CSV table of C-alpha atoms in Angstrom, one decimal:
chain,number,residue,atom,x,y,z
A,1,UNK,CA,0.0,0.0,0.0
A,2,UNK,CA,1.5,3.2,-1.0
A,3,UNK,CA,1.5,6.7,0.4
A,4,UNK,CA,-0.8,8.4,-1.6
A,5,UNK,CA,-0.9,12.7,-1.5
A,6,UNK,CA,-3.1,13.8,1.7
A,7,UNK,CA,-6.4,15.1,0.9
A,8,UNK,CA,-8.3,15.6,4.1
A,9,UNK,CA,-8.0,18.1,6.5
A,10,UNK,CA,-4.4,17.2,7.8
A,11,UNK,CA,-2.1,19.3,6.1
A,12,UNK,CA,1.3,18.2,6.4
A,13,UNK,CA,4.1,20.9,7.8
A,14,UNK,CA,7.6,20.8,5.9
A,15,UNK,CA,9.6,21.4,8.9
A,16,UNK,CA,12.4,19.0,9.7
A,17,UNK,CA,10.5,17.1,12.4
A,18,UNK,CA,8.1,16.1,9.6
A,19,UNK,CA,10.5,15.5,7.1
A,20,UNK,CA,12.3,12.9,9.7
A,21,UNK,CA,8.6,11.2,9.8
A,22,UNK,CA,8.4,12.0,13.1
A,23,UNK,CA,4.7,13.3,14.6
A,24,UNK,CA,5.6,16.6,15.7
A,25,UNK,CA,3.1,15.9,18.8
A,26,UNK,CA,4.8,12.8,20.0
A,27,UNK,CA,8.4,13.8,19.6
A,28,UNK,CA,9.2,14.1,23.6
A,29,UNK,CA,7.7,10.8,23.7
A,30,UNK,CA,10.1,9.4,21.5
A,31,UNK,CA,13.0,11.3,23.5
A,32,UNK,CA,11.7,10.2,26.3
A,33,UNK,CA,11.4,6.3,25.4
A,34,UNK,CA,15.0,6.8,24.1
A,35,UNK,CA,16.1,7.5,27.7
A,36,UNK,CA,13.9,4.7,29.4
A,37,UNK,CA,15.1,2.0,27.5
A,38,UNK,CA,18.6,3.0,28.1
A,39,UNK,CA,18.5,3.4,31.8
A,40,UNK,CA,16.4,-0.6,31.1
A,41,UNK,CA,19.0,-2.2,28.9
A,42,UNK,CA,21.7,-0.8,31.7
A,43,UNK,CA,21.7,-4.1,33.2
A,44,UNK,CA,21.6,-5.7,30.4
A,45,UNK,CA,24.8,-7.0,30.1
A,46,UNK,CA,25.5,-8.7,33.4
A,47,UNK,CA,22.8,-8.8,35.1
A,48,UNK,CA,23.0,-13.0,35.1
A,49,UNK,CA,26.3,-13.2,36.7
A,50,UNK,CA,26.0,-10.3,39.2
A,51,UNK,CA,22.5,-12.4,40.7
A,52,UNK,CA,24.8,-15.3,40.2
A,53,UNK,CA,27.3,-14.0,43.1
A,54,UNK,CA,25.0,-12.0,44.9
A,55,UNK,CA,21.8,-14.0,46.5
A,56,UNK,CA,21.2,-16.3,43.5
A,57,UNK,CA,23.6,-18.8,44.6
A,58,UNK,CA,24.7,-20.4,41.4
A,59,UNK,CA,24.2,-19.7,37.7
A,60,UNK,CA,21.2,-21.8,37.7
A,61,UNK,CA,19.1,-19.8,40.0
A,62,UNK,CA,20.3,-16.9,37.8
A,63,UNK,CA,18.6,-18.1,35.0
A,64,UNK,CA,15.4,-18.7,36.4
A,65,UNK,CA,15.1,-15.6,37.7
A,66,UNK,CA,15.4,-14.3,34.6
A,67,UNK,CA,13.7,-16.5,33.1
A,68,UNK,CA,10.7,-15.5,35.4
A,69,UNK,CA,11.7,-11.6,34.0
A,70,UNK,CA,10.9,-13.0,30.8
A,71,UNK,CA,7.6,-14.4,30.8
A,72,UNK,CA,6.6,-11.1,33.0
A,73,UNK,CA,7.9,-9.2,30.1
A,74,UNK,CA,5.6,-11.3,27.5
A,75,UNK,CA,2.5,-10.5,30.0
A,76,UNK,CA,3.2,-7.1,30.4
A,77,UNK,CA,3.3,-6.6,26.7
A,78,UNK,CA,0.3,-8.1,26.1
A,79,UNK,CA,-1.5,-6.5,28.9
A,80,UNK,CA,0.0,-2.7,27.4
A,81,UNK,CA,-2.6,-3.2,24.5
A,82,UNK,CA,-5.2,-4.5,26.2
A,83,UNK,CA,-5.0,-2.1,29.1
A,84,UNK,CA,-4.1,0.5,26.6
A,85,UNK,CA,-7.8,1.1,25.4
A,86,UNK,CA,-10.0,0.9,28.5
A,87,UNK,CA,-7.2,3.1,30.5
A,88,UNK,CA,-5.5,4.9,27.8
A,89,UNK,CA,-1.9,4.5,26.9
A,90,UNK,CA,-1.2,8.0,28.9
A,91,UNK,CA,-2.1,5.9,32.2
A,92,UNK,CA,-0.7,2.5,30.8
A,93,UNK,CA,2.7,4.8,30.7
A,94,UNK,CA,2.1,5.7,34.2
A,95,UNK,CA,1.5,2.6,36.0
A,96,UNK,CA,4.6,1.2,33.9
A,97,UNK,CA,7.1,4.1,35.0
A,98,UNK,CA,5.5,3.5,38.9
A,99,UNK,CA,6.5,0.3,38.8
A,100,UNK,CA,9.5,0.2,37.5
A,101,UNK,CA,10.7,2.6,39.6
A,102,UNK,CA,9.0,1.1,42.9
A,103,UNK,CA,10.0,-2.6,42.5
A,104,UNK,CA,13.3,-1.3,41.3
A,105,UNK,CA,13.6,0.5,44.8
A,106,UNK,CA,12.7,-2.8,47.0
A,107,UNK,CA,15.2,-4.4,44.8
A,108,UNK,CA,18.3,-2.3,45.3
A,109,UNK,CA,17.6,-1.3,48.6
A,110,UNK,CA,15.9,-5.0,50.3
A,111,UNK,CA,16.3,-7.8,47.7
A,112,UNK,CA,20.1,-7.8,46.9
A,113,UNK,CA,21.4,-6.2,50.0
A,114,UNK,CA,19.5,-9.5,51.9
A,115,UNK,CA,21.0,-11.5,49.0
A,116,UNK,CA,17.8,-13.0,49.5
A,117,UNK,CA,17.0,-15.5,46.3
A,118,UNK,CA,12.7,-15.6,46.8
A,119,UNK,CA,12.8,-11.9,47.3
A,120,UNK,CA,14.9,-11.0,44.1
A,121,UNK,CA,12.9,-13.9,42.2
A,122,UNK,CA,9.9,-12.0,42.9
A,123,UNK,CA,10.8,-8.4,42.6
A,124,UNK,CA,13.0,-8.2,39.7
A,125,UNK,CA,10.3,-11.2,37.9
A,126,UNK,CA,7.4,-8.9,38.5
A,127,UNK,CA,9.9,-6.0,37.1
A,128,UNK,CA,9.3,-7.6,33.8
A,129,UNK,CA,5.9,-5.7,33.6
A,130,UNK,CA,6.7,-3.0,34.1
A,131,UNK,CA,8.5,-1.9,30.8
A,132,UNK,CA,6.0,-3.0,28.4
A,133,UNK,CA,3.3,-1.4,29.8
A,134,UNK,CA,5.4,2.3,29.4
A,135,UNK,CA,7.1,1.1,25.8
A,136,UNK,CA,3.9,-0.6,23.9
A,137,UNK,CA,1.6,2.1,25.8
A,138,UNK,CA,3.7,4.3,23.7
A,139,UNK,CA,3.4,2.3,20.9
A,140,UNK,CA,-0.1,2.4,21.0
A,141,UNK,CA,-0.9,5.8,20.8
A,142,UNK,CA,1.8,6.6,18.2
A,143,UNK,CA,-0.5,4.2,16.4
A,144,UNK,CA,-3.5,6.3,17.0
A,145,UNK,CA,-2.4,9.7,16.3
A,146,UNK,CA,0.3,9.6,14.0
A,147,UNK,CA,-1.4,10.3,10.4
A,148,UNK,CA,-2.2,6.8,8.8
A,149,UNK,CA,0.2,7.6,5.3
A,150,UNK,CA,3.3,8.2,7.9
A,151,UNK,CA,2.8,5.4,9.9
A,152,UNK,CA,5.6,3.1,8.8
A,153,UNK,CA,8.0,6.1,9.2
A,154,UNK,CA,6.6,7.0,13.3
A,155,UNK,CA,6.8,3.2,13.8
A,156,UNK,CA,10.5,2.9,12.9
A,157,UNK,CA,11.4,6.1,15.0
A,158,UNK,CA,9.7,3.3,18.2
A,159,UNK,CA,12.0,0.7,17.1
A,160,UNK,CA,14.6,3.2,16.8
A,161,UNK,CA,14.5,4.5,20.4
A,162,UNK,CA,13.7,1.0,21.9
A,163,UNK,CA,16.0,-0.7,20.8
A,164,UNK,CA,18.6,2.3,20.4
A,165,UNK,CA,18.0,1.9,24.5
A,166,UNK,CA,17.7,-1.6,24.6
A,167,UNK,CA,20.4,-3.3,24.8
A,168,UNK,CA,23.0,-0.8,22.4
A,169,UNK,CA,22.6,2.2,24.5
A,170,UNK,CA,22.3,1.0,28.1
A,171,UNK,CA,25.2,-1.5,27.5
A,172,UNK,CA,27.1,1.3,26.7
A,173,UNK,CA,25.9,3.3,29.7
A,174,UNK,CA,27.1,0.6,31.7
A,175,UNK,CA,30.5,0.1,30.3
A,176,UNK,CA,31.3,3.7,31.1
A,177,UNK,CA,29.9,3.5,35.2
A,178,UNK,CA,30.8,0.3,35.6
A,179,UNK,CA,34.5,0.8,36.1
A,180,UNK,CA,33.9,3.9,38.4
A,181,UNK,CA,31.3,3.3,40.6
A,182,UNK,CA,30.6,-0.1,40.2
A,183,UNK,CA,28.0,-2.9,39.2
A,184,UNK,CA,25.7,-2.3,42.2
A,185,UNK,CA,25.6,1.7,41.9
A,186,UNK,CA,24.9,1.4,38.1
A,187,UNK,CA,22.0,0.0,38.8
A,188,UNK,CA,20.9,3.4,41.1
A,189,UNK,CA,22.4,5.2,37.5
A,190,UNK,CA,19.3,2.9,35.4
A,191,UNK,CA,16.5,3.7,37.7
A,192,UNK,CA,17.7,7.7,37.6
A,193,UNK,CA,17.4,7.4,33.7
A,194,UNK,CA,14.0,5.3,33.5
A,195,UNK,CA,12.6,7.8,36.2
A,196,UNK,CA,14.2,10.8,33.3
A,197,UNK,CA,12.7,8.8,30.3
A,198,UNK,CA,9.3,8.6,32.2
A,199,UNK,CA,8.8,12.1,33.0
A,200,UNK,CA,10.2,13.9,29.5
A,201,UNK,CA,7.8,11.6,28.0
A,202,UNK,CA,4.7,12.0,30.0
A,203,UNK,CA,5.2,16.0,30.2
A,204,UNK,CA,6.4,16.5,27.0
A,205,UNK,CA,2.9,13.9,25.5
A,206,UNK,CA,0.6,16.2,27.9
A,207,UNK,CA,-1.0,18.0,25.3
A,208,UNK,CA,-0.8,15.2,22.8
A,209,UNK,CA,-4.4,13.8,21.4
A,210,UNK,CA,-4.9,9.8,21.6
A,211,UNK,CA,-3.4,9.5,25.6
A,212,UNK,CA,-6.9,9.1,27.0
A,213,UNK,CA,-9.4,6.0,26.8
A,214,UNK,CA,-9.8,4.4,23.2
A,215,UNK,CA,-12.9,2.4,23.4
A,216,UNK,CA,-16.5,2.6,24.3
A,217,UNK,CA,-17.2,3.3,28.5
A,218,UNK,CA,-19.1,0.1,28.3
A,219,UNK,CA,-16.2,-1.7,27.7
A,220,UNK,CA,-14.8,-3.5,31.1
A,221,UNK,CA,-11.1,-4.3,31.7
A,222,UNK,CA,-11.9,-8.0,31.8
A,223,UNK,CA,-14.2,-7.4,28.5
A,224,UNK,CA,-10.9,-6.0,26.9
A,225,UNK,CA,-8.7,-8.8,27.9
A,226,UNK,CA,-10.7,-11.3,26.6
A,227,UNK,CA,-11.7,-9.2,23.3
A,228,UNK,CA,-7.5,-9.2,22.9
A,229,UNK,CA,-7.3,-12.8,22.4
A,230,UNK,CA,-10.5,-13.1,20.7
A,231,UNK,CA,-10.0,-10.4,18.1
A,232,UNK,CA,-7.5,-13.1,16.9
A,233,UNK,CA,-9.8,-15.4,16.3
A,234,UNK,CA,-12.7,-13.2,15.1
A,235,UNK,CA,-10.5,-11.5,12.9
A,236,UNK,CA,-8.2,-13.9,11.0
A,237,UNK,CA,-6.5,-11.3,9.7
A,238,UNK,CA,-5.4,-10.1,13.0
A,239,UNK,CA,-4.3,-13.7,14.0
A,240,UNK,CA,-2.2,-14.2,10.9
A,241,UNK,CA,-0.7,-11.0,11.8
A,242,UNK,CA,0.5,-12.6,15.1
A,243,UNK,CA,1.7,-15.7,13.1
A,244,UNK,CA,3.6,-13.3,11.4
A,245,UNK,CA,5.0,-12.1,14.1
A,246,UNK,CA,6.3,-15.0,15.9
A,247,UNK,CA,8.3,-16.0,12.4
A,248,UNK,CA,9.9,-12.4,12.6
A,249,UNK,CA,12.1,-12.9,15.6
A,250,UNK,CA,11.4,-16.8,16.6
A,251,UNK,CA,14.7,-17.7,14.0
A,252,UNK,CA,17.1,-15.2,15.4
A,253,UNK,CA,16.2,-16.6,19.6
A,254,UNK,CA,16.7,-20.3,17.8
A,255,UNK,CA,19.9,-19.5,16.5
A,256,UNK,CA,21.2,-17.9,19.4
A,257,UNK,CA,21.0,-21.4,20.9
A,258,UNK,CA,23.3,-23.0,18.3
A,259,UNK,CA,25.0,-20.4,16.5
A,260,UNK,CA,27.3,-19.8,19.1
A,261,UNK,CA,28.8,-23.4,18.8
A,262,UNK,CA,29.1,-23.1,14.9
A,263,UNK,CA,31.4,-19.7,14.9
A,264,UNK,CA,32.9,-19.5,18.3
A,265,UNK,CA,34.0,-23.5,18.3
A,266,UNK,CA,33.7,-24.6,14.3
A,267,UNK,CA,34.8,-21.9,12.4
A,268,UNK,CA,37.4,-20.7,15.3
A,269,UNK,CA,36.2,-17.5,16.3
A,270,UNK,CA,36.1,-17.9,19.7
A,271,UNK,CA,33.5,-16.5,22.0
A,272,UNK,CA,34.8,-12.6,21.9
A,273,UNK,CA,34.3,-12.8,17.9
A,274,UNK,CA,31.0,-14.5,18.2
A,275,UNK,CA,29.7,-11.5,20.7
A,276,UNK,CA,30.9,-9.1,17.9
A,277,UNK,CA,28.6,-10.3,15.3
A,278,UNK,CA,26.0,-10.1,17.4
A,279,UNK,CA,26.6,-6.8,18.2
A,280,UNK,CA,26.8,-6.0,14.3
A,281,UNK,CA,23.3,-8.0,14.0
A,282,UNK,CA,22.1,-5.1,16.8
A,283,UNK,CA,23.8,-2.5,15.5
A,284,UNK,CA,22.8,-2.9,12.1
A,285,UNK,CA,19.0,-3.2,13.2
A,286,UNK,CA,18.3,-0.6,14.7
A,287,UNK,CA,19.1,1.5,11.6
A,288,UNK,CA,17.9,-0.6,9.2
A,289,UNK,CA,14.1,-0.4,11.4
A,290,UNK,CA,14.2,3.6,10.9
A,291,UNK,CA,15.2,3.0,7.4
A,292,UNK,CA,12.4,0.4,6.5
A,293,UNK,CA,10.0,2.6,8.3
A,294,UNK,CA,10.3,5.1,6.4
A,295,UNK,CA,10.6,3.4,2.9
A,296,UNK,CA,7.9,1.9,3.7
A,297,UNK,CA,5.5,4.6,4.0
A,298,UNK,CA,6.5,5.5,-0.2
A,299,UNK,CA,6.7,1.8,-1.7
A,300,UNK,CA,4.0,0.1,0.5
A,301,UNK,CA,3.9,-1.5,3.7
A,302,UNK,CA,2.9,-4.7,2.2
A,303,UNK,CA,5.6,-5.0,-0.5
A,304,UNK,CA,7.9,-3.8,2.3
A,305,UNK,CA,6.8,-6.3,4.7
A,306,UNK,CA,7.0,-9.3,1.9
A,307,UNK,CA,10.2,-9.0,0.1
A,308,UNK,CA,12.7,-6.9,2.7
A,309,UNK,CA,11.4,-8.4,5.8
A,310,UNK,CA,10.4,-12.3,4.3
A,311,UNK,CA,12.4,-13.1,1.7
A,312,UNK,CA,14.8,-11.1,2.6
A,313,UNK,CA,15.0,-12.8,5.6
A,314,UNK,CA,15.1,-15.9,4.4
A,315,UNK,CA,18.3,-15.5,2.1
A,316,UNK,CA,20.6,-13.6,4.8
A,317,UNK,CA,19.4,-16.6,7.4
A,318,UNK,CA,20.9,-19.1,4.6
A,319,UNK,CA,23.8,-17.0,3.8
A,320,UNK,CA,24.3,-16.5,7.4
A,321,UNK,CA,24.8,-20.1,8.3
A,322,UNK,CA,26.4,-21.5,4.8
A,323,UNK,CA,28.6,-18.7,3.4
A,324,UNK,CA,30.9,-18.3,6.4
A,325,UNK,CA,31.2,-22.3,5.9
A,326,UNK,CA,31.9,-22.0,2.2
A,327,UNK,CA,35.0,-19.8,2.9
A,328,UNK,CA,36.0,-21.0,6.1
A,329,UNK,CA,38.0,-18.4,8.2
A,330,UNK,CA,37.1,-15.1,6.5
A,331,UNK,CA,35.5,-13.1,9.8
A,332,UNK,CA,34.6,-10.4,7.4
A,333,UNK,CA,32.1,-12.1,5.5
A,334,UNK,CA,30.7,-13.2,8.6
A,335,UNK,CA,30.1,-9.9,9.9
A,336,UNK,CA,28.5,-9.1,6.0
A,337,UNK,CA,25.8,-11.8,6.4
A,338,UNK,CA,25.0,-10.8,10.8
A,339,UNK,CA,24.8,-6.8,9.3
A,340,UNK,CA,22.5,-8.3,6.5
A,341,UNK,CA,20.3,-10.6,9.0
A,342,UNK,CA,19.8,-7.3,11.4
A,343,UNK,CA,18.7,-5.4,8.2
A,344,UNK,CA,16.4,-7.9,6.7
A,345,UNK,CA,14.8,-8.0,10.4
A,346,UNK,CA,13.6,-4.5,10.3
A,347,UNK,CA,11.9,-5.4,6.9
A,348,UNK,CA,9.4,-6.6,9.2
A,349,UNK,CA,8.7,-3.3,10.9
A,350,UNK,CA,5.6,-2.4,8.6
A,351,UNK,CA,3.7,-5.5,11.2
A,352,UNK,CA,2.9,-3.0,13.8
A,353,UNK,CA,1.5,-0.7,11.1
A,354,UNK,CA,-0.8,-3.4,9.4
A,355,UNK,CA,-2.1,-4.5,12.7
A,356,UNK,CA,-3.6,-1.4,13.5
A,357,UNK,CA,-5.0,-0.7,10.4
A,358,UNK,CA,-6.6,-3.9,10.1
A,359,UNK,CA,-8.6,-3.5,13.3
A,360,UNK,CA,-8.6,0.4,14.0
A,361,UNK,CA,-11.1,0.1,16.3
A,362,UNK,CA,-9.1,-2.0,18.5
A,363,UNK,CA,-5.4,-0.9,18.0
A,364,UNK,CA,-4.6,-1.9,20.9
A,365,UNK,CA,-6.1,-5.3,21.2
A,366,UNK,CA,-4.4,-5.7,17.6
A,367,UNK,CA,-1.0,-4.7,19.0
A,368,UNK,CA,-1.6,-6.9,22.4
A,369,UNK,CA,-2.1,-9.7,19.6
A,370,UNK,CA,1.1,-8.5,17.9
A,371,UNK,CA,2.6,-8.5,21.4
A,372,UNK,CA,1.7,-12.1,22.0
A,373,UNK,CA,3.7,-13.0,19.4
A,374,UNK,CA,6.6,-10.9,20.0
A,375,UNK,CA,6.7,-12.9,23.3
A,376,UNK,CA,5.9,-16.5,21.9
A,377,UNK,CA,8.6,-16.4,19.4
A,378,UNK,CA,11.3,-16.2,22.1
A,379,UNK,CA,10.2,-20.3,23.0
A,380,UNK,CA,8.9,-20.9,19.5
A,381,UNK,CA,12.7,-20.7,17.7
A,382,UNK,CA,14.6,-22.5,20.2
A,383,UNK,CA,11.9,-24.9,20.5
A,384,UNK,CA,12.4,-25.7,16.7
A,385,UNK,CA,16.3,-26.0,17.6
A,386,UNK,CA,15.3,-28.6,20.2
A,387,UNK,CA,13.3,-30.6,17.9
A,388,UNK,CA,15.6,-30.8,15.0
A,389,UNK,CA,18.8,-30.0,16.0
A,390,UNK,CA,19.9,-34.0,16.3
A,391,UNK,CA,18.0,-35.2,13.5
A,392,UNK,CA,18.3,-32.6,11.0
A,393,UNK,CA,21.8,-30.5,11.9
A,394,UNK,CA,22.4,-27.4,11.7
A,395,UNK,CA,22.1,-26.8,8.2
A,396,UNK,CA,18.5,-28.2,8.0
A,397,UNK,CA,17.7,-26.2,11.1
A,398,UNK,CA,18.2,-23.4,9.1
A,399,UNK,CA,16.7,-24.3,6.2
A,400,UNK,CA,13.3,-24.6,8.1
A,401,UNK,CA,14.1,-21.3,9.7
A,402,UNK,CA,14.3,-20.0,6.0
A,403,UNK,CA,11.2,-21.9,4.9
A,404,UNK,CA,9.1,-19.9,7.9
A,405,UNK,CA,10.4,-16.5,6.1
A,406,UNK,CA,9.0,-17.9,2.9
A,407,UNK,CA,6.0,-18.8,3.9
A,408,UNK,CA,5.4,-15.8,6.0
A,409,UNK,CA,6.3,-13.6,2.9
A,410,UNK,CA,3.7,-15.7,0.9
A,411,UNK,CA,0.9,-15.6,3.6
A,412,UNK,CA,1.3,-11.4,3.1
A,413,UNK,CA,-1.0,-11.0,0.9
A,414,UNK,CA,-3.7,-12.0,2.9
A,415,UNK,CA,-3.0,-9.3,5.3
A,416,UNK,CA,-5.8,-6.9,3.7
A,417,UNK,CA,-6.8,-3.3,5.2
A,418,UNK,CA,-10.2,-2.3,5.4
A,419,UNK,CA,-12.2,0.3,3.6
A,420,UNK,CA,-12.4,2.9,6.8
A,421,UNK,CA,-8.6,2.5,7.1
A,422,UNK,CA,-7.5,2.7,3.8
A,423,UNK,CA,-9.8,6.3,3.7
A,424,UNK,CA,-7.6,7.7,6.8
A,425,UNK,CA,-4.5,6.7,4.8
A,426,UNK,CA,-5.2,8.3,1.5
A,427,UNK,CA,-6.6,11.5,3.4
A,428,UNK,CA,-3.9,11.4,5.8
A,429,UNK,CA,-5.8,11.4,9.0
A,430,UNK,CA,-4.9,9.4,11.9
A,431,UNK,CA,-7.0,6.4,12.9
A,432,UNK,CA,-8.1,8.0,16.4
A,433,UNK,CA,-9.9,11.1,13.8
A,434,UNK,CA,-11.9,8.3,12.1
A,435,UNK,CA,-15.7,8.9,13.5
A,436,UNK,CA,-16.8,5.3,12.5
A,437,UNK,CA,-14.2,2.7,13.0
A,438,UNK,CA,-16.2,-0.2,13.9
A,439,UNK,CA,-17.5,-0.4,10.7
A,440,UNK,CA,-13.9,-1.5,9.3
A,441,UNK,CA,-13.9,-4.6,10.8
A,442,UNK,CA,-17.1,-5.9,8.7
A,443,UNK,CA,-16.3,-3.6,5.4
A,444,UNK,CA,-14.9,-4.5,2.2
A,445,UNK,CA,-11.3,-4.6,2.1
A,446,UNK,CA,-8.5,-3.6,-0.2
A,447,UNK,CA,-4.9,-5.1,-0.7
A,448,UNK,CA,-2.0,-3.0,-1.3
């Protein structure tokens, strides 16, 4: 679907905030997010071993704590979308910044200092909510008021602060404290930045339309939690879209589990050189998702979705596994095909976009969907690993990883936009100006 010229009532200003694709209303927000997910992705980097020698007891008990983090992460992230249109994402950003900075408080100041393993299991697990409710809040309403024909370019600017912050920034952050104050006061540094990140946002979004409640009154919190897992089943589309989804990131965690074998210990890289390409995969990312978004707002966020993010996809997994085989101990070429993987990754940022077109009325039940599968595809790939690892190899592991990209690029097309959608995007209004959104979900609808 392309961008087509506006024709509505929003009239598009040629400053240099628009010209970036960046919704002049929503900028601090973006600032703001920037700064949040630094001071998160802080600890990023040695969190593990730190609980490891301080409470956790071994390694192990490391690892299921943060493991814990994790699944509280996947139900925070679907409960920002859900949340996100009885409460507004203005409040969803709220309750997330409260608390982080609260259960980040009892874990600095009670949990480690008792090195107390139940305590830190449950503080720093129930942590994990806490920033998808601020982040995907966000997300949320730049999906409501950003006009519909710049979507695609506000959406990369998201990806672009998250995961800017997360891990690329904060990691950095942390390299630079760490060796003068220490691992346990750079965690005092994070909370001082999330606390930053919260408040430029929230102040700087105070005058910004789409914050407030998105649905009906007569819609219940528990009504909205359900209607977030049924939309995927009332609205196929939206379900694909979640399919979709897992198949964007569920290769990359499966690989992760194996990967580091293949170049660290096969092709002699060791560990240090295997850690640099995954850096370049990062690094390269979080470029490539501004870049994507905004290409894809002028050749079409389905064409961008099915041939950068799929199939693109699909050849740098291939060439990432088999080329660096092919010519053995060239490190170069194996930092070409991570750079190309990270790239070919944001080809799938145009997801978001199509999600909340395809059910405006329920943005963010369609993004808690998305968010679902955000979350399953961090089991989903390594569970493929631990299926077919032995019988199959490593090769034929990624081979089916590759075949998921095709099929997923192939199942595209299906991913239609409805008639009251497709109007905000060729007028250039944002979904939240639409005065009769329900109606999308039963309309005709129209393929890019």
């Amino acid at each position: 679907m392309s961008s087509t010229t506006n024709s509505g009532s929003y009239q598009p200003s040629q400053g240099l905030i628009e010209k970036l694709g960046l919704p002049r209303p929503l900028v601090w927000g973006f600032v703001g997010l920037l700064l949040f997910m630094i001071g998160d992705g802080v600890e990023s980097g040695y969190i593990a071993p730190y609980l490891a020698a301080h409470g956790a007891g071994s390694e192990t008990n490391a690892a299921v704590i943060i493991s814990v983090y994790g699944l509280m992460v996947t139900l925070g992230s679907w409960l920002s979308g859900a949340l996100s249109d009885v409460w507004g994402p203005r409040r969803v950003m709220l309750i997330g910044l409260a608390l982080w900075a609260a259960l980040q408080v009892v874990f600095l100041a009670v949990a480690l200092p008792a090195e107390n393993f139940t305590l830190m299991l449950v503080v720093y697990g129930l942590r994990g909510i806490a920033y998808p409710l601020f982040a995907y809040g966000f997300l949320v309403w730049v999906l409501g008021a950003s006009p519909a024909n710049r979507l695609g370019s506000a959406v990369g600017w998201f990806y672009f602060a998250f995961t800017g912050g997360l891990p690329t920034l904060g990691s950095l952050v942390a390299s630079g404290t760490e060796p003068l104050i220490g691992q346990y006061l750079t965690f005092w540094v994070s909370l001082g930045l999330v606390i930053l990140g919260g408040i430029v946002s929230l102040v700087g979004l105070r005058k910004a339309q789409g914050g407030e409640r998105l649905v009906p009154q007569d819609v219940t919190v528990g009504r909205s939690l359900v209607n977030s897992v049924a939309i995927a089943f009332t609205n196929p589309r939206v379900g694909l879209g979640c399919l979709v989804r897992v198949v964007n990131t569920a290769p990359q965690f499966g690989l992760f589990v194996f990967f580091p074998a293949v170049f660290a210990d096969d092709l002699g890289f060791g560990t240090s050189g295997w850690l640099q390409l995954v850096f370049i995969l990062g690094a390269a990312n979080i470029f490539a998702n501004l870049f994507f978004g905004v290409l894809s707002d002028k050749l079409g966020w389905h064409r961008t979705l099915r041939w950068f993010g799929c199939i693109g996809s699909a050849v740098a997994v291939t060439l990432f596994y088999f080329l660096p085989q092919y010519v053995n101990d060239d490190y170069w070429v194996a930092a070409l095909c991570s750079a190309l993987f990270g790239i070919t990754l944001a080809g799938f940022t145009p997801i978001s976009v199509l999600m909340s077109l395809m059910a405006p009325g329920q943005k963010g039940n369609a993004i808690a969907v998305l968010n679902l599968g955000a979350g399953a595809a961090t089991f989903v790939g390594p569970l493929i690993v631990a299926i077919f690892l032995a019988p199959l190899g490593a090769g034929g592991v990624t081979i089916i990883f590759a075949a998921l990209y095709v099929l997923a690029g192939i199942s595209v097309r299906w991913l239609q936009v409805p008639d009251e959608a497709q109007k905000a995007v060729e007028q250039g209004l944002a979904l939240d100006d639409l005065t009769d959104v329900e109606s999308a979900n039963t309309g005709h609808t129209k393929n890019s």
